[in-house]
Structure formats: C-alpha cells, structure tokens
Short mmCIF file of C-alpha atoms and ligand atoms in Angstrom, two decimals:
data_model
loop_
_atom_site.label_atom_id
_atom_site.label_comp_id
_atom_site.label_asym_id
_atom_site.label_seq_id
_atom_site.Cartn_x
_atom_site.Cartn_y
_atom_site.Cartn_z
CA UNK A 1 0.00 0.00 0.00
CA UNK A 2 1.09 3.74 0.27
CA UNK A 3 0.73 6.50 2.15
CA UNK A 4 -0.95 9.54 0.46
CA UNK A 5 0.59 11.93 3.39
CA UNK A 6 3.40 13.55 2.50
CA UNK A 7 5.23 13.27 5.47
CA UNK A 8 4.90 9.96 7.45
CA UNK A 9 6.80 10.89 10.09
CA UNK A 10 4.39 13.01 12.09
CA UNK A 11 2.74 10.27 15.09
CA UNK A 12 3.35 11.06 18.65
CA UNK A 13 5.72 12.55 20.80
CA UNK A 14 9.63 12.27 20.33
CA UNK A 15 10.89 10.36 23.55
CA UNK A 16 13.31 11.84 25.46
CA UNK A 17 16.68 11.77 25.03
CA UNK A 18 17.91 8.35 27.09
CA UNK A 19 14.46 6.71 27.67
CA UNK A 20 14.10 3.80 27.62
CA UNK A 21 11.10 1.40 28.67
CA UNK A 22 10.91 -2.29 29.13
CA UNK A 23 7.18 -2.17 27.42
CA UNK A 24 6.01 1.05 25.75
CA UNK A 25 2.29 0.86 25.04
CA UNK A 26 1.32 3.50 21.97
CA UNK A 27 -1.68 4.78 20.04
CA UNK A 28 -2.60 4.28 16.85
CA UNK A 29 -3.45 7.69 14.87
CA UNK A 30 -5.70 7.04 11.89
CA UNK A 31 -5.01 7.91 8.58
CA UNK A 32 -6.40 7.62 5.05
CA UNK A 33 -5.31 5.36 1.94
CA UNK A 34 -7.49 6.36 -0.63
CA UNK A 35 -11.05 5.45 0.59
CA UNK A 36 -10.05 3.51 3.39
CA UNK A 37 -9.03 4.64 6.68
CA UNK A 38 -5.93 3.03 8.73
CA UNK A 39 -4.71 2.63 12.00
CA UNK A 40 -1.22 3.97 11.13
CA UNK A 41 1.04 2.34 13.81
CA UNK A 42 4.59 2.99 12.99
CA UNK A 43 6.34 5.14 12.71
CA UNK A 44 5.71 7.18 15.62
CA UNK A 45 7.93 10.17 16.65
CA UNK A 46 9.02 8.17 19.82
CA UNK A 47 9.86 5.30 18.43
CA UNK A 48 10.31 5.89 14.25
CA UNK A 49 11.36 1.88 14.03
CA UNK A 50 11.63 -1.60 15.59
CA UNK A 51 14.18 -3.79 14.56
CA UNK A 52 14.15 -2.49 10.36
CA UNK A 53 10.26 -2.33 10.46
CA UNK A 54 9.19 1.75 9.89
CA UNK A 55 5.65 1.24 9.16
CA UNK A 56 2.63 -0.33 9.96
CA UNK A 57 -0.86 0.25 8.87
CA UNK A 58 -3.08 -2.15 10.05
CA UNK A 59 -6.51 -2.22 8.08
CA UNK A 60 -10.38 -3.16 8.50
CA UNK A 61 -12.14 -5.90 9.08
CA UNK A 62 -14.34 -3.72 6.62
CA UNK A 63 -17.12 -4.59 4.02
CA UNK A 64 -15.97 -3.89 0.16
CA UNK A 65 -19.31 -5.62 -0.73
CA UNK A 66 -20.68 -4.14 -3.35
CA UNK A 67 -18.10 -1.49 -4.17
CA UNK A 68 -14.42 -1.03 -5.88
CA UNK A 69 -12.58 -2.26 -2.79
CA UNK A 70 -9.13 -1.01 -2.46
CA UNK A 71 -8.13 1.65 -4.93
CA UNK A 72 -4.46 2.27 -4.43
CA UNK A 73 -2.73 3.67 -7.91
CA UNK A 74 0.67 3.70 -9.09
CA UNK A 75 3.50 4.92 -6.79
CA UNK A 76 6.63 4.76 -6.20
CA UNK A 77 8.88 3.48 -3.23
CA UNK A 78 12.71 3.37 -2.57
CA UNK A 79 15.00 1.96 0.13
CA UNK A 80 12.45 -0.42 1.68
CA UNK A 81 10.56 -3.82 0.90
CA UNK A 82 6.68 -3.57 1.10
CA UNK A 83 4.97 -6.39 2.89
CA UNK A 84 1.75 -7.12 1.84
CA UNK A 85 -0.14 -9.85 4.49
CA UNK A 86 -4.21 -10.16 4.96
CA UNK A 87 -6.28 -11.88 7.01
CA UNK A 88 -8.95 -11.86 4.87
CA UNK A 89 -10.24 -10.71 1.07
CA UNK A 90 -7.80 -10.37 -1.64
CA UNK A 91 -5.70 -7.93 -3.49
CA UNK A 92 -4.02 -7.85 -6.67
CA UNK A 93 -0.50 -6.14 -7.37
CA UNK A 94 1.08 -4.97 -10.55
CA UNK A 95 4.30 -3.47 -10.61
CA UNK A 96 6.86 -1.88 -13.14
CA UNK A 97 8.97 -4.78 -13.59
CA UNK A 98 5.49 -6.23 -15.07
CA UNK A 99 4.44 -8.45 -12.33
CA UNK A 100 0.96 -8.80 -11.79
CA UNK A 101 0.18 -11.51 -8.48
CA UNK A 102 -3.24 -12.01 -6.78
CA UNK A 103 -2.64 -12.23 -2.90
CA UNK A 104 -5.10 -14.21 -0.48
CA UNK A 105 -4.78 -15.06 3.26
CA UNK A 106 -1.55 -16.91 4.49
CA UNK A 107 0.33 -15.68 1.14
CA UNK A 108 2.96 -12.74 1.19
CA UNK A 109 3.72 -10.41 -1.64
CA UNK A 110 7.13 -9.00 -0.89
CA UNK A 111 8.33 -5.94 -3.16
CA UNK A 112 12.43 -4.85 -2.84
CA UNK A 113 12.21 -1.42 -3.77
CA UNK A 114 16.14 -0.80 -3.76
CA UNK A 115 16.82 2.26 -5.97
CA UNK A 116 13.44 2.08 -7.09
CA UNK A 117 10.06 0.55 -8.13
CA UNK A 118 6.78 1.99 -8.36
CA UNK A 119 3.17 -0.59 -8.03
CA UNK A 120 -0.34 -0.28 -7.83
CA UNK A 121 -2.76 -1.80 -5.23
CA UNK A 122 -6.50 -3.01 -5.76
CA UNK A 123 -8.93 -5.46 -5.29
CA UNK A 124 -9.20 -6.98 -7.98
CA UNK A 125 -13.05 -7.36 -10.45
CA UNK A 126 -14.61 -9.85 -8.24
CA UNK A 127 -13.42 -9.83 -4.82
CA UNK A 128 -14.16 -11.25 -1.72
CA UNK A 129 -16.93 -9.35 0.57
CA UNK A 130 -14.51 -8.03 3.35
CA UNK A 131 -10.85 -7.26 3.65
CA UNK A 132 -8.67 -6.85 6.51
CA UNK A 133 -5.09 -6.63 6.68
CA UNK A 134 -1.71 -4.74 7.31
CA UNK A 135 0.55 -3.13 5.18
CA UNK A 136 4.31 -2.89 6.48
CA UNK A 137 7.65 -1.26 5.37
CA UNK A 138 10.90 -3.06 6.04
CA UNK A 139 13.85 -0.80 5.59
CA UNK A 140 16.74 -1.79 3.85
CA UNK A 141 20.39 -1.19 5.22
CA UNK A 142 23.05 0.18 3.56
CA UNK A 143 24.77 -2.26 1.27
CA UNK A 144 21.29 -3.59 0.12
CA UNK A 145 19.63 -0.24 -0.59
CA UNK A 146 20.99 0.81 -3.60
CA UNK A 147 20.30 -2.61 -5.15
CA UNK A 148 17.97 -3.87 -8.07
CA UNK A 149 14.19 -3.61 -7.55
CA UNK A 150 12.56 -6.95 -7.28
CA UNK A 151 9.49 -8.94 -6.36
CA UNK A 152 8.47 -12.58 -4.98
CA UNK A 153 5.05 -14.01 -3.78
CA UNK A 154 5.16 -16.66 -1.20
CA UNK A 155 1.65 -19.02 -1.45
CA UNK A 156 2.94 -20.91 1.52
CA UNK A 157 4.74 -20.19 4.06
CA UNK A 158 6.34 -22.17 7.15
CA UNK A 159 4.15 -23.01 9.98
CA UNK A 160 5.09 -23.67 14.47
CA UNK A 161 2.44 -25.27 16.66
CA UNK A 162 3.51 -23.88 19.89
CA UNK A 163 1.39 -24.27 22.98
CA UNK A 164 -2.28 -22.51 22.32
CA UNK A 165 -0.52 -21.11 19.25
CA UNK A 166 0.37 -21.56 15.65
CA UNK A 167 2.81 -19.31 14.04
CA UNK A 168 3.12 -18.70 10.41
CA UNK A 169 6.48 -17.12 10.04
CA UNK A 170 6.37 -14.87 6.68
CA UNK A 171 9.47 -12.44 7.05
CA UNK A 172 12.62 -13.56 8.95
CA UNK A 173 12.93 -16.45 11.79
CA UNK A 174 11.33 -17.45 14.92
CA UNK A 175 12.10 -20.23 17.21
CA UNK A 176 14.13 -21.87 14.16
CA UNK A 177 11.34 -21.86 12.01
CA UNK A 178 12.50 -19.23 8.60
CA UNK A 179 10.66 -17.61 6.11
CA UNK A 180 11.66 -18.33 2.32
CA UNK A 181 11.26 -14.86 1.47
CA UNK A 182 14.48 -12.44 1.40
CA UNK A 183 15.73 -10.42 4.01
CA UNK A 184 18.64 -7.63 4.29
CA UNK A 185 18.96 -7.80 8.05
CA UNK A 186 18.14 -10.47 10.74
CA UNK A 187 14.34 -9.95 11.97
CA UNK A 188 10.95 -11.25 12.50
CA UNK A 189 7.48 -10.82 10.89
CA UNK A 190 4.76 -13.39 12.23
CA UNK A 191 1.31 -13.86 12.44
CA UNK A 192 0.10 -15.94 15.80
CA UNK A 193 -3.22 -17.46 15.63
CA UNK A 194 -4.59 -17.77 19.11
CA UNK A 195 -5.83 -21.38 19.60
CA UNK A 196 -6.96 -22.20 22.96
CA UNK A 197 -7.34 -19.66 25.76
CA UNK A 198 -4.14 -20.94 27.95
CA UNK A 199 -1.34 -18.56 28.55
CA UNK A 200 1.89 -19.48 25.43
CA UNK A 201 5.64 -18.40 26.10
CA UNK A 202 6.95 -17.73 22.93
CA UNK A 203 11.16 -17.87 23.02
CA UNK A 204 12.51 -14.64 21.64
CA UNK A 205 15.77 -13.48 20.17
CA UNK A 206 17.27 -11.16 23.17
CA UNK A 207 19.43 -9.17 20.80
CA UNK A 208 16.15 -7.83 18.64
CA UNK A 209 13.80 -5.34 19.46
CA UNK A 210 10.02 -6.53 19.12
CA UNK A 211 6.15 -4.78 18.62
CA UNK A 212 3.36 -6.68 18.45
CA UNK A 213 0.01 -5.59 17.70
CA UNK A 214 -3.87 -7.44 18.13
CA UNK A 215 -6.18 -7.76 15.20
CA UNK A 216 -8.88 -8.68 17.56
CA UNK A 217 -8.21 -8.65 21.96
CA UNK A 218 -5.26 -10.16 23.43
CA UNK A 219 -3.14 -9.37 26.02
CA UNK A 220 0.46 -9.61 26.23
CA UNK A 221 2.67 -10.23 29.45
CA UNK A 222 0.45 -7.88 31.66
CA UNK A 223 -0.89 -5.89 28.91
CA UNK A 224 -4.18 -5.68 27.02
CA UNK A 225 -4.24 -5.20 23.30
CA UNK A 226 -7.23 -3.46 21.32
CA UNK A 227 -7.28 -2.90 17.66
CA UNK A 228 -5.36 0.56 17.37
CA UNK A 229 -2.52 -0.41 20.10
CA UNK A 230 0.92 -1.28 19.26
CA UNK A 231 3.36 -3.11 22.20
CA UNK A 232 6.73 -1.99 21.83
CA UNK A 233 9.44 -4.27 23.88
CA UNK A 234 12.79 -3.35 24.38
CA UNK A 235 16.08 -5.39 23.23
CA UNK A 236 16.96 -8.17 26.06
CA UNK A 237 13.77 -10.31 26.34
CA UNK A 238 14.23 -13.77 25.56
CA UNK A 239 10.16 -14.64 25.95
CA UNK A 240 6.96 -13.33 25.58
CA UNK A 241 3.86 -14.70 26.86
CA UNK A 242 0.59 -14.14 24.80
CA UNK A 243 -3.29 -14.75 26.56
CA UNK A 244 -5.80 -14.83 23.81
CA UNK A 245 -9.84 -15.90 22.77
CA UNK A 246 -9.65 -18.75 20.86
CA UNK A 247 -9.24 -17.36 16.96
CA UNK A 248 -7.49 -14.00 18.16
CA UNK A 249 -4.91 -12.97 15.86
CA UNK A 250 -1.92 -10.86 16.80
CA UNK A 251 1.30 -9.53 14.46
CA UNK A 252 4.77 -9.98 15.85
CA UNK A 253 7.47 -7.64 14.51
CA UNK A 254 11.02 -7.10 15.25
CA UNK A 255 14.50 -7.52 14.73
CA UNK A 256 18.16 -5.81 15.38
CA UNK A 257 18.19 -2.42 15.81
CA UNK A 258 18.70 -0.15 12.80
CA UNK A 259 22.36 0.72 13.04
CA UNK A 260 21.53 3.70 9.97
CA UNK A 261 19.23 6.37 11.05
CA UNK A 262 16.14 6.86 8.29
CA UNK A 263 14.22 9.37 6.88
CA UNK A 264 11.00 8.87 5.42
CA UNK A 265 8.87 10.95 3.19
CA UNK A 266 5.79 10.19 1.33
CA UNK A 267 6.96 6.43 0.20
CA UNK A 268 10.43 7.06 0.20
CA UNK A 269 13.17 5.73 2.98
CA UNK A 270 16.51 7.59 2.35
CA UNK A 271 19.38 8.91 4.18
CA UNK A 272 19.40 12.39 3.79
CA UNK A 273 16.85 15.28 2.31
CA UNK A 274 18.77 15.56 -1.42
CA UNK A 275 17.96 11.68 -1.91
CA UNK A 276 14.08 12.63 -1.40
CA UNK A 277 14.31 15.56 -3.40
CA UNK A 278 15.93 13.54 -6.30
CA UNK A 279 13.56 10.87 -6.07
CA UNK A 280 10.77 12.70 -5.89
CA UNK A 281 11.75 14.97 -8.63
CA UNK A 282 12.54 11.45 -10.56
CA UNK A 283 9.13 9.78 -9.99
CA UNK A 284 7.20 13.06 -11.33
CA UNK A 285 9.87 13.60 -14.78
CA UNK A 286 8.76 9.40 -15.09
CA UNK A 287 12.13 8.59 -14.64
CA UNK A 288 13.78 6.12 -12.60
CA UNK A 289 11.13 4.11 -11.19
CA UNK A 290 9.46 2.54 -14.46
CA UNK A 291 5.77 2.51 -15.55
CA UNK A 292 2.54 0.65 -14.22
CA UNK A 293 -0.20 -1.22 -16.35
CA UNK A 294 -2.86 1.61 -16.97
CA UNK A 295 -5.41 -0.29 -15.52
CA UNK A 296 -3.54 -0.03 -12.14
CA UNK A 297 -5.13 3.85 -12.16
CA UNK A 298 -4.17 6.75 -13.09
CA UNK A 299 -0.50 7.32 -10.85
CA UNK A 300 0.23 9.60 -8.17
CA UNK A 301 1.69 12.92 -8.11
CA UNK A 302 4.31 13.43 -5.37
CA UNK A 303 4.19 16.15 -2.96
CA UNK A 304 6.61 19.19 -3.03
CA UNK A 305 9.39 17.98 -0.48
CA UNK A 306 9.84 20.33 2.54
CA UNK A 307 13.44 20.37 2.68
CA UNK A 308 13.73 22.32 5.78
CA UNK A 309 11.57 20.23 7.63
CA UNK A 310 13.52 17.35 6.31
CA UNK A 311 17.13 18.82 7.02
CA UNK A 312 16.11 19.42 10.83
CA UNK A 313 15.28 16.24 11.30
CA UNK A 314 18.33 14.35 9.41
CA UNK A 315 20.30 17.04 12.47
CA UNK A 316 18.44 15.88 14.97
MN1 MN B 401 3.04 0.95 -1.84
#
C-alpha cells in the first residue's frame, strides 16, 4: 500500500533523550489510503522503528461488498521492501517490472524497492466481501539499498504449533522456524493465531527489538491489546507470553536495531533530504522508477518535499 501523506513521520511525541522502557504501550493515529481509513502504527515520533520495520498500517475488518474495494494507484517506493499480508479478502498487485500476483490469506507479496520501483494496489473485479489486513515497510540497510528492484510471492509459508498457538512465520525467523522470502537484516514478521485460551511463552531473540500488535483482543505479558494499540518491547527479552480468545490474531514484529538512522517521506526511505528531493523529482519527470499497467489507475503525483523540515530532522 502507500501512504498519500506527505510526510509519514508526524505520530506522537519524540521520547526523550535516554528513555528507555521495558514495554512502551502507543496509540494508533488514523489515517487515510485512498477510501479507506488506517490505524497507522509505525512510525511514531518516539519510536520511528523496531528492529528495520518503519511502518505499519493495520486495516479493516471492513465490508468492500458491493463497491471497488481497495483503490491504491501507481507509486513509487525506494530503500524499503513492502509487505503485503491479509487476514482476509484479496488484493491484486502490478508493478513496473510487469508483475501482476493475486494475494489471499496466508500468502505474502514482498516488493524490494532498492533504488526504485513503483506498483499499484487493488482489489481486484470480483473480490471477496470483506478485507482486513496490514501493510508494512521493512527498511533496507546500507549495502542492500541501492540494489535492483525486485518482487516474490510466497503461497505458503512455514508453519510452528507452539502451545495454544500456531505461528506462520512470513518475514525472517522465529524459534528456528524461517521464512523463504528475502531479508537484508536479521528480523521477524509473524502472524500468531490464538488457539486455545491458555497462557503461550513464545522464546525470543534477546538481541532484537520486538512490537506486536492485536487484530482482535489479546493481552500480552500484563498488557491488554485493542485494535489501534501497538506493544513496543525493548532489546533483552528472551520470551513473551501471549493470553488470547480462541481465533485472536496478533502480528509480531522485530529484529536488530537499525544501526543507519532513516528518513522517510511520502513512500520514500533515504538517508538524507537531497535523496528525497531527487527521487521525488525522478518519480514526477517518469524517470527512474518505471511505468505501471494503466489499468492499475491513473498514478500519483508526489508532494513538493519540505526540505527544511527534512534537514532538521536528518540534524536531529
Ligand atoms: Mn506501496
């Protein structure tokens, strides 16, 4: 998906300098992807990543019954992987390198921006009567980001029975159980389907950094999880213990710690302000990032690039 903002970066308050909490409970703040609205979850000024994750919409349950569905027209991204996963409907992706790849529950289409790609989002002629699902940004780290653009689908992905839950693993590793689908840095991206109402301990990787969010109720160690919350837990844990309804579903993100500082605007992740204002200024001369099928939409302009705003916060 994409954001139609032009600057992403705007959620919360910035922590301050030195905090640092064992469990950091946030807010989503809603935002809006063409018709539909989204509880935008990352990034948030406090906390801009987790591991390489820097966003997360999270999307519906919500009827497309009867109407177009999603509508989400050509754009471009650069210096992050997009990370399409639903938990129900379907959505169909076409991209500049000239895939096009239908995408249904359990399946992940993975896009590698690198230097640059641009895609369109919708659901496709006849489509399912509801749609929920999240949309997340991975960004890539140095030595990767300047790379080829490129895209895989995954129709099946590994599977873990553990305790009252089973974990489908569709980005990274958990517990020794890998995803297929290529990475740049070592992390996690899972999606725990609550089983049974006892109390799991999942074994985590102390050196990453972890979120995890709720699609339905669930709490969390001590914690209670709504739709709209995102659990944010610090580098050093080596388990987490998950209390759920029967068919609750909750996301698990995380990984090492960024060691490069991002910036983000509009659908970009770069470095520094001049990168944005060349890739923006690429994407509307239709250079660089390649051309759509036309019956993706009609593509999208990009927004004038506030430098200033952009160079005080590569400073700071
Ligand atoms: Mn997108």
């Amino acid at each position: 998906m994409s954001t139609v903002e032009a600057d992403v970066d705007v959620g919360g308050a910035p922590a301050a300098a030195g905090e640092r909490t064992e469990l950091e409970l946030t807010d989503a703040r809603m935002a809006r992807v063409g018709e539909f609205e989204v509880r935008r979850l990352l990034p948030l000024r406090r906390r801009r990543t987790v591991g390489p994750w820097c966003f997360v919409d999270h999307y519906g349950p919500r009827s497309v019954d009867g109407g177009p569905g999603m509508r989400v027209p050509p754009h471009p991204h650069m210096g992050l992987q997009t990370v399409t996963w639903l938990f129900e409907g379907d959505v169909l992706h076409r991209d500049s390198l000239g895939s096009e790849q239908m995408i249904k529950p359990g399946q992940l289409n993975l896009m590698t921006a690198g230097r640059g790609i641009a895609h369109s989002e919708q659901s496709p002629a006849k489509h399912g009567p509801r749609i929920h699902g999240v949309q997340l940004w991975v960004a890539m780290p140095d030595v990767a980001r300047d790379g080829h653009p490129a895209f895989e689908h995954h129709a099946a992905l590994p599977v873990d029975v553990a305790g009252a839950v089973r974990v489908c693993v569709f980005m990274g590793s958990l517990r020794g159980v890998a995803s297929p689908a290529t990475t740049f840095s070592r992390m996690v991206g899972a999606d725990i389907a609550v089983r049974s109402d006892a109390a799991t301990v999942l074994e985590m990787d102390p050196a990453f950094e972890h979120a995890v969010f709720a699609a339905g109720r669930a709490q969390v160690e001590d914690v209670v999880l709504e739709p709209g919350h995102l659990l944010r837990l610090a580098t050093g844990r080596e388990a987490l213990t998950v209390v759920a309804e029967p068919g609750a579903r909750l996301i698990l993100l995380g990984g090492v710690p960024l060691a490069e500082p991002v910036l983000m605007w509009w659908n970009f992740v770069a470095r520094t302000p001049e990168e944005i204002a060349s890739a923006t200024s690429d994407w509307n001369q239709r250079e660089r990032f390649g051309e759509v099928d036309a019956s993706g939409g009609a593509r999208m302009a990009a927004p004038d690039v506030d430098l200033a705003r952009l160079r005080l916060r590569a400073g700071g």
